[in-house]
Amino acid sequence: MSIDIETARKVAHLARIRVEDDALPALASEFNTILGFIEQLQEVDVEGVEPMVSVTPMRLKRREDMVTDGSQAEKVLANAPDAREGFFAVPKVVE
Amino acid sequence: MSALNEMKIAEARDALRKGEVTSVELTEACLGAIEAASALNAFVHKTPESALEQAKAADARIKAGETDDLLGIPLGIKDLYCTLDEPSQAASRILDGFRPKYESTVTSQLKVGGAVSLGKLNMDEFAMGSSNETSVYGPAVNPWKIDDRELTPGGSSGGSASAVAASLCLGATGTDTGGSIRQPAAFTGITGLKPTYGRCSRWGIIAFASSLDQAGPMAKDVRDCAIMLNGMAGYDPLDSTSAEVDLPDFEAALTGDIRGKTIGIPREYRMEGMPEEIEALWAEGRKMLEDAGAKVVDISLPHTKYALPTYYVIAPAEASSNLARYDGVRFGHRAKLAQGDGIVDMYEKTRAEGFGAEVQRRVMVGTYVLSAGFYDAYYNRARKVRTLIKKDFEDVFADGVDAILTPATPSAAFGLGEMVNADPVQMYLNDVFTVTVNLAGLPGISVPAGQDRQGLPLGLQLIGRPWEEGDLLNTAYALERAANFVAKPTKWW
């Protein structure tokens, strides 16, 4: 498996990380090194093996479906880079 | 009596109780040591005023007859732990200016117990790294030195390791996703414990890879780790993966008697090209445990070879998902936008500016292995191999093995900057002995056990059965007594 520049561009976009065009070849080459390394996993016979869901044999806890917390708008917004009138503010989303 | 900041936690606890020393005195000694140690770049957010306030409060509680083990003990806190209204940024630019409005469960437990927080410790960005060189604050430096070079304290808990080894604090919190407590402990000649997955709450600890991350203590010796674990562990309803299991007194388990215990030596950990001194140290460790009365047997963990590649699929996959929350909307850094930039530009520019190179690389690898078309080939396959790796351990434990002895690292500490030109995979090999433990969710501890020929510390690792940290700590205690590692770095900073 070899990653080309177009794939690197696509992955960067899916990851929402801006990678300038001139940095794409180096990125693709790093991907290839790492993927070459993890390629070893193809040798393992995993026929009939369950993929691990939880490292401890434990069911996730469930709780009543009810409000347990809230009314903390100020705290929630305290670290926002831009907040107005009790809301997070972002650049215009809809034209 | 040694300088106050050089005391062990157990010593300081006893002296506090007897009234021979106050928490304020201990805290002032540490704050002085921290001020004098800026060359180590271990403490990155100092909180001296609040530390002294906490120390005064602890002294009052001691006077009133309270006897919590950590009451009045000054500790350092890894920057990955969210602490109320204090900078908590996982050594990343993307969390610049973030001051959480909540406190992690572990640090909150430590504070309720009366421990004093001296501030936040350096680390690799989002705990991704094995040399502390990915930190936005610049690398922490190992107090051990053999020539002009500055050496790495290891990573990701490099600041924690450096601070404990240089006696800037009596103990420190770390986190371990693939060896991030044990490798730096080994590089700096201290003791570090990665507890069983689920033993310590992950709530309020900035997530790297949720199925692997575990908080643990880093301290001067095994007893101090046991005392700290007593303060850090416990069930937390806020963390759905926190285990509701018995919480024994870990310090009480330290008898040093390991007669009749069975220790396994896994043949797959004998790596090709392993330095002779690592091999020799391992053989010495085996002998020490035998002399202490344990039965040592050779065992096989056949899937060991696949642990690193498995880890480098699962950890980035989980990281890409966890780190999706850093989007420039709710907290931390937001990139300056150009005229006409939309929300996707904001995300992309923010994350490109905010994340360092290693974090970007892992987030993108994670995105790739989870993407349609590759999910089964990489991610699902890695999860299946993980099942096999865990089963290897279950099999040897079922055969009666109580603990497993391995080297902690493939070498002693290397120089800062020396791996700059290495490809990422070479750096990942630092975790080759530790990463299986996280994949299987087991407890593991690194104990300083010797020095290389240049005089740098080397560690041995013991791996235990799940939930049996007490037994593991006791075996480590026996190993510690036999190894009698007393070397200290010569002060140059």
PDB file of C-alpha atoms in Angstrom, chain A residues 3-79:
ATOM      1  CA  ILE A   3      -0.009   6.693  -0.201  1.00  0.00           C
ATOM      2  CA  ASP A   4       0.095   9.227  -2.982  1.00  0.00           C
ATOM      3  CA  ILE A   5      -0.120  12.974  -2.677  1.00  0.00           C
ATOM      4  CA  GLU A   6      -3.831  13.060  -3.473  1.00  0.00           C
ATOM      5  CA  THR A   7      -4.581  10.577  -0.687  1.00  0.00           C
ATOM      6  CA  ALA A   8      -2.475  12.614   1.734  1.00  0.00           C
ATOM      7  CA  ARG A   9      -4.439  15.707   0.755  1.00  0.00           C
ATOM      8  CA  LYS A  10      -7.726  13.907   1.276  1.00  0.00           C
ATOM      9  CA  VAL A  11      -6.730  12.540   4.694  1.00  0.00           C
ATOM     10  CA  ALA A  12      -5.551  15.967   5.831  1.00  0.00           C
ATOM     11  CA  HIS A  13      -8.889  17.417   4.837  1.00  0.00           C
ATOM     12  CA  LEU A  14     -10.839  14.643   6.586  1.00  0.00           C
ATOM     13  CA  ALA A  15      -8.760  15.339   9.693  1.00  0.00           C
ATOM     14  CA  ARG A  16      -9.524  19.058   9.300  1.00  0.00           C
ATOM     15  CA  ILE A  17      -5.856  19.991   9.330  1.00  0.00           C
ATOM     16  CA  ARG A  18      -4.650  22.475   6.702  1.00  0.00           C
ATOM     17  CA  VAL A  19      -1.576  21.104   4.946  1.00  0.00           C
ATOM     18  CA  GLU A  20      -0.063  23.363   2.297  1.00  0.00           C
ATOM     19  CA  ASP A  21       0.658  21.807  -1.096  1.00  0.00           C
ATOM     20  CA  ASP A  22       4.425  21.915  -0.716  1.00  0.00           C
ATOM     21  CA  ALA A  23       4.208  19.875   2.502  1.00  0.00           C
ATOM     22  CA  LEU A  24       2.139  17.066   0.973  1.00  0.00           C
ATOM     23  CA  PRO A  25       4.983  14.956  -0.484  1.00  0.00           C
ATOM     24  CA  ALA A  26       6.749  14.764   2.888  1.00  0.00           C
ATOM     25  CA  LEU A  27       3.480  13.888   4.592  1.00  0.00           C
ATOM     26  CA  ALA A  28       2.752  11.131   2.097  1.00  0.00           C
ATOM     27  CA  SER A  29       6.227   9.718   2.635  1.00  0.00           C
ATOM     28  CA  GLU A  30       5.759   9.686   6.434  1.00  0.00           C
ATOM     29  CA  PHE A  31       2.424   7.952   6.026  1.00  0.00           C
ATOM     30  CA  ASN A  32       4.139   5.315   3.942  1.00  0.00           C
ATOM     31  CA  THR A  33       6.762   4.689   6.609  1.00  0.00           C
ATOM     32  CA  ILE A  34       4.137   4.319   9.326  1.00  0.00           C
ATOM     33  CA  LEU A  35       1.763   2.241   7.219  1.00  0.00           C
ATOM     34  CA  GLY A  36       4.658   0.024   6.173  1.00  0.00           C
ATOM     35  CA  PHE A  37       5.280  -0.596   9.844  1.00  0.00           C
ATOM     36  CA  ILE A  38       1.677  -1.454  10.668  1.00  0.00           C
ATOM     37  CA  GLU A  39       1.424  -3.609   7.562  1.00  0.00           C
ATOM     38  CA  GLN A  40       2.973  -6.403   9.696  1.00  0.00           C
ATOM     39  CA  LEU A  41      -0.464  -6.956  11.191  1.00  0.00           C
ATOM     40  CA  GLN A  42      -1.548  -8.592   7.944  1.00  0.00           C
ATOM     41  CA  GLU A  43       0.606 -11.636   8.864  1.00  0.00           C
ATOM     42  CA  VAL A  44      -1.408 -12.467  11.963  1.00  0.00           C
ATOM     43  CA  ASP A  45      -4.054 -15.137  11.721  1.00  0.00           C
ATOM     44  CA  VAL A  46      -7.113 -13.454  13.191  1.00  0.00           C
ATOM     45  CA  GLU A  47      -9.659 -15.936  11.898  1.00  0.00           C
ATOM     46  CA  GLY A  48     -12.492 -16.214  14.416  1.00  0.00           C
ATOM     47  CA  VAL A  49     -10.955 -13.707  16.846  1.00  0.00           C
ATOM     48  CA  GLU A  50     -13.306 -11.145  18.365  1.00  0.00           C
ATOM     49  CA  PRO A  51     -12.094  -7.560  18.057  1.00  0.00           C
ATOM     50  CA  MET A  52     -11.489  -6.069  21.493  1.00  0.00           C
ATOM     51  CA  VAL A  53     -14.209  -3.709  22.611  1.00  0.00           C
ATOM     52  CA  SER A  54     -13.199  -3.202  26.212  1.00  0.00           C
ATOM     53  CA  VAL A  55      -9.928  -4.148  27.843  1.00  0.00           C
ATOM     54  CA  THR A  56     -11.667  -5.080  31.075  1.00  0.00           C
ATOM     55  CA  PRO A  57     -14.541  -7.560  30.859  1.00  0.00           C
ATOM     56  CA  MET A  58     -17.008  -5.024  32.104  1.00  0.00           C
ATOM     57  CA  ARG A  59     -20.265  -3.666  30.797  1.00  0.00           C
ATOM     58  CA  LEU A  60     -20.425   0.062  30.469  1.00  0.00           C
ATOM     59  CA  LYS A  61     -22.455   1.506  33.285  1.00  0.00           C
ATOM     60  CA  ARG A  62     -25.823   2.947  32.460  1.00  0.00           C
ATOM     61  CA  ARG A  63     -27.719   5.556  34.363  1.00  0.00           C
ATOM     62  CA  GLU A  64     -31.253   6.815  34.459  1.00  0.00           C
ATOM     63  CA  ASP A  65     -32.055   8.978  31.452  1.00  0.00           C
ATOM     64  CA  MET A  66     -32.482  12.192  33.371  1.00  0.00           C
ATOM     65  CA  VAL A  67     -30.858  15.577  33.766  1.00  0.00           C
ATOM     66  CA  THR A  68     -28.070  15.419  36.350  1.00  0.00           C
ATOM     67  CA  ASP A  69     -26.209  18.580  35.545  1.00  0.00           C
ATOM     68  CA  GLY A  70     -26.848  21.899  33.900  1.00  0.00           C
ATOM     69  CA  SER A  71     -27.375  25.639  34.250  1.00  0.00           C
ATOM     70  CA  GLN A  72     -23.676  26.280  33.829  1.00  0.00           C
ATOM     71  CA  ALA A  73     -23.741  28.336  30.645  1.00  0.00           C
ATOM     72  CA  GLU A  74     -21.219  30.802  31.994  1.00  0.00           C
ATOM     73  CA  LYS A  75     -18.733  28.095  32.901  1.00  0.00           C
ATOM     74  CA  VAL A  76     -19.272  26.327  29.593  1.00  0.00           C
ATOM     75  CA  LEU A  77     -18.567  29.525  27.661  1.00  0.00           C
ATOM     76  CA  ALA A  78     -15.751  30.747  29.919  1.00  0.00           C
ATOM     77  CA  ASN A  79     -12.957  29.446  27.672  1.00  0.00           C
TER      78      ASN A  79
END
